[in-house]
Amino acid sequence: MINLANKDIRHTLSKFIVTAMGVGMLLGIVLIMIGVYRGMVDDARILLSDIQADLWVVQQHTLGPFAESSRLHQDLQDTLKSFDGIAQTAALTFQNIQLFNRQNQAIRVLAVGVDPLGDFQIIPPHRLKAGRVLQAQHFEMVVTDKTGFQLGERLSLGRDTYTVVGVTEGTVSSGGDPLVYISLKDAQNVQFSYSNPRIRNDRARGQPTQATQLVNTVVAKVRPGYLPEKVGAHMNEWKHLTTYTHEQQTTILSKNLIERSSKQIGLFTAILVLVSGIIIGLIIYTMTLEKMKEISIMKLIGIPNRMVVQMIMQETLMLGSIAFVFGNVFAHLIYIQFPKRVVLLWPDSIALFFVILFASFLASLFGVYKVMKADPAAAIGG
Amino acid sequence: MKHSGIRVENLMKQFGEGDNAVSVIKGASFEVEKGELAALIAPSGAGKSTLLMMIGCVLEPSSGKIWLGDTLVYDNNWSKADTRALRREKIGFIFQAHYLIPFLNVLENVSLLPLTNKQSEEQATQISSEFLTYLGLEEKLHAMPSDLSGGQNQRVAIARALATHPEIILADEPTAALDIERAHSVVKLLRDIAKSQKVAIIMVTHDERLLTYCDKILKIVAGKIETIDNRDFEEGQNNPVI
Ligand SMILES: Nc1ncnc2c1ncn2[C@@H]1O[C@H](COP(=O)(O)OP(=O)(O)OP(=O)(O)O)[C@@H](O)[C@H]1O
Ligand SMILES: [Mg+2]
């Protein structure tokens, strides 16, 4: 049997391809949107999975360093170390800072304050691309490659100048900002120390001046054979702190930080898919309108509706499929250009394919309706 | 013995209802035998196309009877709900314009209907190329309609009408778009086809010069049909074509 859809498409191939490319770009953007979401989810988890803590200890009644501000005394790190079931602890600070590159452009980063001499590994070795981790208590910095800073480069931060001693790969904060690591002491200085006039002012007011022995969280690993939940529950009895397991922390991140963004992106994606469907529908509809004369003739000479409808449907599905291929190519070509991480996953892509097939199927119904309505007698009018 | 191809009895067609009703065909009766080429003539607006479309099972009559071959296809109602199948199996259509499907090549245009009628790929191709060869288009089997001249396309359209071995062929001004020489050759062809394929053909025409090839002239007068036997004229000496 002659495949009418095939023949028709081949007859107007270039037009069909250009149309499919246009729709494909739209689908590419849908894929990128999904990728942006995936990137966000991924980014949000990078820091958590890099640190691999069993327990996150934070200020009582707060949701921890990523969702709410949390302050703890640094010495809690040592107290907790002697807690039953705890193997390692590390005090950490997190703060957003601006660094300036040589072009004097501000780069927003999340600075993680870590104890260079601690035994808790905060930067996993596979992240380190060049240089080394922090070793000195002061003025060293490990940066992530996205910041653009080079090994050995000197950066000024606060009152001091830091030297880049290491470069990591792909480390970002839950908000997608590049990470830098500085020593805990430096971090405390930057975060908690006041300017000299302020200190003088505070002294004059009779207020205690500095309280730099603070951190944002203490992370801990439990000994083998201990359950993080149980150890955490014990700690919570101390009343002045709250603990979260790795899983709970992950949930907090995805619930509080990602959920609304994901709804935002989800809605955006849904609208784009809808728009793509409508556009495919309109294209098929106009393609059908252009063929109305032929369709009337076919009906007149006795070609059954089934064959004509099949032609319309196949053309729609082909348009959807070719557009889908173009969309993937397009998305893979441009996703690298996006400043934040875009993660393109094949399962997402395949899911989109089926959604688009379904949307095109619905869209083709306009054209099909037109075919059913076509009056064979109209063929010979004029 | 008569081989009735088309028989119409007291056929009526009115458009609209009530006060707006317009009667176009008011009780037409006639017969065209297999092997006959009949011309349908009348002034514009008299109902030629309307009549043809009723016989072609495209337009539903208001009342009357239509036989195609031995089948009573209309008796105040279509005998078969699927009039399209009737058309596909019994009728070949030819129009003023060729109305070929632009995205199918010549051979595909002609073999589409036989294929739809469940013929095998080989059979359909063979029949189609036979007719196309018969019509002098053996070199153009794989050409697209847009690459052919008007006359060539009209011949493809004729081949398409023939390919299903229809019992009747309905041609609505098949020569209107052609120059007079081509018009003559197309009508001669229709006549030969009527004779050789034993089909009943009704052809609408405005061109009196073409009547000379026809066995019968059906003339619409006041919504009825006057049948004029044209064979005597055809055998007359003053017929330059034969
Ligand atoms: N669908 C319709 N509704 C109402 N009136 C119609 C319809 N179709 C045809 N008519 C009327 O029926 C009459 C006959 O039309 P028809 O097309 O059969 O004429 P014709 O003889 O083929 O004319 P022509 O030589 O111009 O092709 C015309 O007056 C036309 O206005
Ligand atoms: Mg007409």
mmCIF file of C-alpha atoms and ligand atoms in Angstrom, chain A residues 380-382, chain B residues 43-50 52 96 172-173 204 206, ligand 2:
data_model
loop_
_atom_site.group_PDB
_atom_site.id
_atom_site.type_symbol
_atom_site.label_atom_id
_atom_site.label_comp_id
_atom_site.label_asym_id
_atom_site.label_seq_id
_atom_site.Cartn_x
_atom_site.Cartn_y
_atom_site.Cartn_z
ATOM 1 C CA ILE A 380 -15.700 19.751 -8.113
ATOM 2 C CA GLY A 381 -17.016 23.174 -7.238
ATOM 3 C CA GLY A 382 -16.071 25.833 -9.756
ATOM 4 C CA PRO B 43 -27.027 25.673 -20.158
ATOM 5 C CA SER B 44 -25.001 26.612 -17.157
ATOM 6 C CA GLY B 45 -26.905 26.168 -13.908
ATOM 7 C CA ALA B 46 -29.371 23.696 -15.388
ATOM 8 C CA GLY B 47 -28.193 20.921 -13.101
ATOM 9 C CA LYS B 48 -25.649 18.894 -15.090
ATOM 10 C CA SER B 49 -23.187 18.573 -12.250
ATOM 11 C CA THR B 50 -26.018 17.996 -9.825
ATOM 12 C CA LEU B 52 -23.877 13.655 -12.345
ATOM 13 C CA GLN B 96 -12.586 19.498 -15.552
ATOM 14 C CA ASP B 172 -17.779 16.534 -15.767
ATOM 15 C CA GLU B 173 -16.432 18.771 -18.524
ATOM 16 C CA VAL B 204 -20.819 16.784 -19.533
ATOM 17 C CA HIS B 206 -20.390 22.614 -23.538
HETATM 18 MG MG MG C 2 -21.207 21.939 -13.543
#
